Amino acid sequence: SFLIFMAWAIPMTFALYFLKDVIGIANPAAVTADLLIVVGGCMLAAVYPAGRLSDRVGRKLVIVPACLLSSLGVVALFFSQSYMHILLSGALPGLSSGAWMSTQWALATDLVGKGEEAKYLGLVNISIAGAGAVARLIGPVIDFFNGYSPNLGYSVMFLVCFICFVVGSALLMKIRVVGQPR
């Protein structure tokens, strides 16, 4: 959960600067707001169907492809060059984050013992909040690499996100839930 949420939090945190510095959007705040609306709308559209699907086929068969879809969304955002492409690229992480959110909470609930749910779900929430805080630490990394070459820091940022999604997906594959399909 930590790596995956961090991979979503990084571009959300630095989207405005990426849009301004790399793509050259005249009003990056407005485009960032539009992007967040697209991501949020797609997220809402995916939550319920993904939760229902994970009840039928197992959590990992929904959550792992969702994370891998986000890695493709990060690649698409990296190559975005126009307003419309940015919004379309934002739909991928939006759909996948909705699927991941609903399914990861269900998976977390499946993994804990009866009567221990609140304690362990609280720990998961701390992990997610911690990932959001750690994601902000990539700002100096972006600046460092931008000092070597213009916009190289954003390339590193997207690479870090891509790696976090792939490694996070691989780690999720190792989880075994008793009574759930593999």
PDB file of C-alpha atoms in Angstrom, residues 38 59 61 63 72 75 80 102-103 122 127 139 141 144 159 178:
ATOM      1  CA  VAL A  38     -11.227  13.790 -14.232  1.00  0.00           C
ATOM      2  CA  ARG A  59      -8.790  -9.175  -4.442  1.00  0.00           C
ATOM      3  CA  LEU A  61      -7.110 -10.218  -9.621  1.00  0.00           C
ATOM      4  CA  ILE A  63      -5.804  -4.823  -7.366  1.00  0.00           C
ATOM      5  CA  LEU A  72       0.651   2.939 -17.853  1.00  0.00           C
ATOM      6  CA  VAL A  75       3.774   6.778 -18.775  1.00  0.00           C
ATOM      7  CA  SER A  80       1.391  14.281 -22.592  1.00  0.00           C
ATOM      8  CA  SER A 102     -11.956  -0.197  -2.774  1.00  0.00           C
ATOM      9  CA  THR A 103     -10.043  -3.432  -3.192  1.00  0.00           C
ATOM     10  CA  GLY A 122      -5.677   2.097  11.433  1.00  0.00           C
ATOM     11  CA  SER A 127       0.901   3.764   6.052  1.00  0.00           C
ATOM     12  CA  GLY A 139      10.497  17.797  -4.550  1.00  0.00           C
ATOM     13  CA  VAL A 141      15.022  15.329  -6.007  1.00  0.00           C
ATOM     14  CA  PHE A 144      18.370  18.419  -8.055  1.00  0.00           C
ATOM     15  CA  LEU A 159      10.286   6.922 -13.319  1.00  0.00           C
ATOM     16  CA  VAL A 178      -7.011 -17.864   3.238  1.00  0.00           C
TER      17      VAL A 178
END
